[in-house]
Tab-separated table of C-alpha atoms in Angstrom:
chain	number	residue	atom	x	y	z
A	1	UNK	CA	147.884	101.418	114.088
A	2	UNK	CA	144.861	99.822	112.425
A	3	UNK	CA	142.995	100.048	116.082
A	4	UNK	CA	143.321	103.786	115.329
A	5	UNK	CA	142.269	103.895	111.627
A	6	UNK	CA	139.049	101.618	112.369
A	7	UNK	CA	137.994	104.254	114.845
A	8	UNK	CA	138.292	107.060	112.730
A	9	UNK	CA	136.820	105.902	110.061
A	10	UNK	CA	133.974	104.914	112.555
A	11	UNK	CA	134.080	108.533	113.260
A	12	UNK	CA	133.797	109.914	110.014
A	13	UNK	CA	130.819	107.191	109.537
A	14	UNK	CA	129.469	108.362	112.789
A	15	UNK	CA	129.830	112.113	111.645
A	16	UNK	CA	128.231	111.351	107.934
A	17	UNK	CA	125.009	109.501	109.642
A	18	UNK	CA	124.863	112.601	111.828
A	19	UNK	CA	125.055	115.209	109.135
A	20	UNK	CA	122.406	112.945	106.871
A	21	UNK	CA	120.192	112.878	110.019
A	22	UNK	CA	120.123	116.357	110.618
A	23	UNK	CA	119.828	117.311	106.848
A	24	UNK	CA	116.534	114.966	106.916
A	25	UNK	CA	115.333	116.479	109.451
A	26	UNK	CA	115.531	119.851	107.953
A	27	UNK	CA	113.712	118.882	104.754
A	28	UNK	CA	110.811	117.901	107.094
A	29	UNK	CA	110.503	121.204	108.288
A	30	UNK	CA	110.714	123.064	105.516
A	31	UNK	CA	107.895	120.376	103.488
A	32	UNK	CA	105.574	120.875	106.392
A	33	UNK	CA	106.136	124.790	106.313
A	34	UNK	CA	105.655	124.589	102.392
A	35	UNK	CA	102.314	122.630	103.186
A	36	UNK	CA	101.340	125.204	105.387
A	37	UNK	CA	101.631	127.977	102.749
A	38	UNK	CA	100.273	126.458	99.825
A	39	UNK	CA	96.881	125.314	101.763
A	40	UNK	CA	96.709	128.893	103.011
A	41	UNK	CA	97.251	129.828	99.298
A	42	UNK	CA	94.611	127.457	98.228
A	43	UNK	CA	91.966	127.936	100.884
A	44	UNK	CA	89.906	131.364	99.090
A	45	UNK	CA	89.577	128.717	95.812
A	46	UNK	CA	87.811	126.141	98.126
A	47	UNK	CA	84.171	125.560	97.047
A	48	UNK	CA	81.818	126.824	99.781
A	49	UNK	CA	80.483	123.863	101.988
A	50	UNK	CA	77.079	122.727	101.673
A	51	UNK	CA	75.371	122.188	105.385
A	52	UNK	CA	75.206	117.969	105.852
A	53	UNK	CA	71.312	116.844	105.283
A	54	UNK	CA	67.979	119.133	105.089
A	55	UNK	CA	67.411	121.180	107.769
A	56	UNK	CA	64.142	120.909	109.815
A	57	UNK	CA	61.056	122.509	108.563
A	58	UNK	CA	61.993	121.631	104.790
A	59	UNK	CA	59.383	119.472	102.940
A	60	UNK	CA	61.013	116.208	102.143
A	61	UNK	CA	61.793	115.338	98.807
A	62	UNK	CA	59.510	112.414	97.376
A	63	UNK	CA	61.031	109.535	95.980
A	64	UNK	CA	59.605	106.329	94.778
A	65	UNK	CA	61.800	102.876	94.760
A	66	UNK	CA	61.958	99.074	94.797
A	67	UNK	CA	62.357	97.049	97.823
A	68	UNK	CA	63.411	94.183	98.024
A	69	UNK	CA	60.746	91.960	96.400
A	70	UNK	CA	60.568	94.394	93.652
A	71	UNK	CA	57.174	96.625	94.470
A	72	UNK	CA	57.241	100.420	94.874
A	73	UNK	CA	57.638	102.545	97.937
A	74	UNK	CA	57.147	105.704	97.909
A	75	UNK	CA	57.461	108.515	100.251
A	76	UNK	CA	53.961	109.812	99.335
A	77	UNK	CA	52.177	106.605	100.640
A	78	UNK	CA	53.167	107.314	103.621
A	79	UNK	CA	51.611	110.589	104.231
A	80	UNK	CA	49.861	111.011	107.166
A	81	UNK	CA	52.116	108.841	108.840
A	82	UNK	CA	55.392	109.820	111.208
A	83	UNK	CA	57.968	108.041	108.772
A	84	UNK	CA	61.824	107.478	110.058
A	85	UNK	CA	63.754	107.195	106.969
A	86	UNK	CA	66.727	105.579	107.984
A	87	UNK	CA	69.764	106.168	104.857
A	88	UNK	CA	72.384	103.167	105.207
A	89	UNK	CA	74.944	101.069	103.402
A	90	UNK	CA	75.561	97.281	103.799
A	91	UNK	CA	79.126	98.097	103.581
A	92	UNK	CA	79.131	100.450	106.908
A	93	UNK	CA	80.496	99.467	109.722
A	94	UNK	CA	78.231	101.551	111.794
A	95	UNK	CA	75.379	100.387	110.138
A	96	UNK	CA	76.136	96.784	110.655
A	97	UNK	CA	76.220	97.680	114.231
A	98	UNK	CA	73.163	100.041	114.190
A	99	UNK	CA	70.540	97.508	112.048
A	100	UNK	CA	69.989	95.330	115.439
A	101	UNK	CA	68.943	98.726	117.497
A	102	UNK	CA	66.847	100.092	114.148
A	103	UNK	CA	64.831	96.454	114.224
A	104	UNK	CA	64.280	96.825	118.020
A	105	UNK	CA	62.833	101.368	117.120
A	106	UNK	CA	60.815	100.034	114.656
A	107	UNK	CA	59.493	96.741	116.868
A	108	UNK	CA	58.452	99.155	120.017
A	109	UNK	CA	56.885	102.095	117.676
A	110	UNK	CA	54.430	100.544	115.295
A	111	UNK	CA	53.196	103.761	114.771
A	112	UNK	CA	56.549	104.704	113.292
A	113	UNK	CA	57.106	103.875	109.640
A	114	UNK	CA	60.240	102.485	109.782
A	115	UNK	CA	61.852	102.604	105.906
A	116	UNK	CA	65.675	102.138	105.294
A	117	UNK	CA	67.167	103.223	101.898
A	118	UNK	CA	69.888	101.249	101.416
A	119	UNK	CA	73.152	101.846	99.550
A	120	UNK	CA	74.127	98.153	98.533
A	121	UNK	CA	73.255	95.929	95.448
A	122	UNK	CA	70.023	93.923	96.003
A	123	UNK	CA	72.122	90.968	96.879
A	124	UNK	CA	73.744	92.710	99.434
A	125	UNK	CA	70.325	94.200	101.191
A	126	UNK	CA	68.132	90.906	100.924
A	127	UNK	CA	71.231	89.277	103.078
A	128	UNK	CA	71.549	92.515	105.517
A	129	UNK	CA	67.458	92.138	106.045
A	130	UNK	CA	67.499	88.636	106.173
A	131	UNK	CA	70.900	88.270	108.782
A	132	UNK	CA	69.123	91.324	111.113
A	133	UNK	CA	65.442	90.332	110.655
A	134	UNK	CA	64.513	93.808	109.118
A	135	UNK	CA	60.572	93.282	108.729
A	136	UNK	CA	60.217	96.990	107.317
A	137	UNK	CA	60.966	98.524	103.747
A	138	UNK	CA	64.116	98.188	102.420
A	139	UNK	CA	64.574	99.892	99.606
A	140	UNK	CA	67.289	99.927	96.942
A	141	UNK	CA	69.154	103.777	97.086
A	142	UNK	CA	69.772	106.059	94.488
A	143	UNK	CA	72.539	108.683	93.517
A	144	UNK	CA	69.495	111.030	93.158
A	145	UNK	CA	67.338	110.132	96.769
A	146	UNK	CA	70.889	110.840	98.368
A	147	UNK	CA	71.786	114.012	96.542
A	148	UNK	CA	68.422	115.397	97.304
A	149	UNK	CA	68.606	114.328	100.936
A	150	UNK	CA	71.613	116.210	100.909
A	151	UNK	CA	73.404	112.675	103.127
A	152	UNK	CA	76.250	113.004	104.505
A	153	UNK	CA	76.839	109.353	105.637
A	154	UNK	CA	75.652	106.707	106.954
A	155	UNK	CA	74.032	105.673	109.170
A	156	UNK	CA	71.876	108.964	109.033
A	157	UNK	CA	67.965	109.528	109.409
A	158	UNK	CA	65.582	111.940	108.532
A	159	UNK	CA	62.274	112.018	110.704
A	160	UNK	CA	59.229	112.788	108.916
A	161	UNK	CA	56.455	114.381	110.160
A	162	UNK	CA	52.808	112.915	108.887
A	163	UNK	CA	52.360	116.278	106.891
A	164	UNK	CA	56.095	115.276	104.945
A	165	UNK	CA	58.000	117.557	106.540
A	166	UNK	CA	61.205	117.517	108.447
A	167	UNK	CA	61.036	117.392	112.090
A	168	UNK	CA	64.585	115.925	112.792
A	169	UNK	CA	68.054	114.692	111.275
A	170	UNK	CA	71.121	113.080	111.891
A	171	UNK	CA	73.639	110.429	112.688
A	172	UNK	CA	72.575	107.276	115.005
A	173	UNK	CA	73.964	104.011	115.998
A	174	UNK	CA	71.294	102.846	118.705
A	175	UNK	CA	68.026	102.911	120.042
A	176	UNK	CA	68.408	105.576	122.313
A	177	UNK	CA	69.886	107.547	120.151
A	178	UNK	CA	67.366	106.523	117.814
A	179	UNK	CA	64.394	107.383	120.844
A	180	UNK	CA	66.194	110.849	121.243
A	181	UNK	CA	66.364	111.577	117.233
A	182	UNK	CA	62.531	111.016	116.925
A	183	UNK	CA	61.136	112.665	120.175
A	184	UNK	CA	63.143	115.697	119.513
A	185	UNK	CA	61.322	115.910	116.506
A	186	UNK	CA	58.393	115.975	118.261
């Protein structure tokens, strides 16, 4: 007799877990429908999206800032000049990836101006230059250089044509994507 009243109380266990199981289930699909309908709800109050970076043809902004020994760089110096203005962060993991391929660009095209903006302290870019042998600017960023650049991320580069405007844009991680990003701007 207490074979039989183990198994039904098994059974009534079995049936609860069941019952739970299904009622879980069931509040999953109903939060994933209510997700649905507010996002649909929300989606006319959505801010229209800016286009990532400045579009070619569109004179690129000056700036002037520190590198890392403290002078001035600005964009202005450089006219006349092809300038590939590399925008990067010490912190990427892209970037970490893509500084070896942007040392090797800027080592084959001497008549490129190589100049990286980069998001990290000045601790942080004197070791990134130093670890990857970066012989060209690096400069310290700025909340405004990136808001006028319009950046969407890093690693992403602008290339400059000698009469400062934009000839190309957009993400790269290596030298041939690097090659491709500043002949198409050609």
């Amino acid at each position: 007799m207490g074979g039989s009243r183990t198994e039904v109380l098994l059974l009534l266990l079995t049936g609860i877990v069941l019952l739970l199981m299904v009622a879980i289930l069931g509040l999953f699909l109903r939060m994933n429908q209510l997700q649905r309908e507010v996002l649909a709800a929300l989606e006319p109050l959505r801010p229209a999206q800016q286009p990532a970076g400045l579009s070619p043809g569109t004179p690129a902004p000056d700036f002037t800032l520190p590198d890392l020994s403290g002078r001035s760089v600005s964009l202005e110096a450089l006219a006349g000049r092809r300038v590939l203005l590399a925008f990067a962060s010490p912190r990427c993991p892209a970037c970490r990836e893509m500084y070896p391929h942007l040392r090797a660009f800027a080592e084959a095209h001497p008549e490129v101006a190589v100049v990286m903006i980069s998001l990290g302290t000045g601790e942080e870019n004197r070791a990134v230059a130093e670890e990857y042998g970066l012989a060209f600017p690096v400069l310290e960023g700025s909340g405004e250089v990136l808001a006028s650049y319009r950046v969407p991320g890093t690693p992403y580069f602008y290339v400059i044509g000698e009469d400062g405007v934009i000839l190309n844009a957009g993400f790269a991680s290596t030298q041939e994507q690097l090659e491709a990003l500043v002949v198409g701007g050609e």
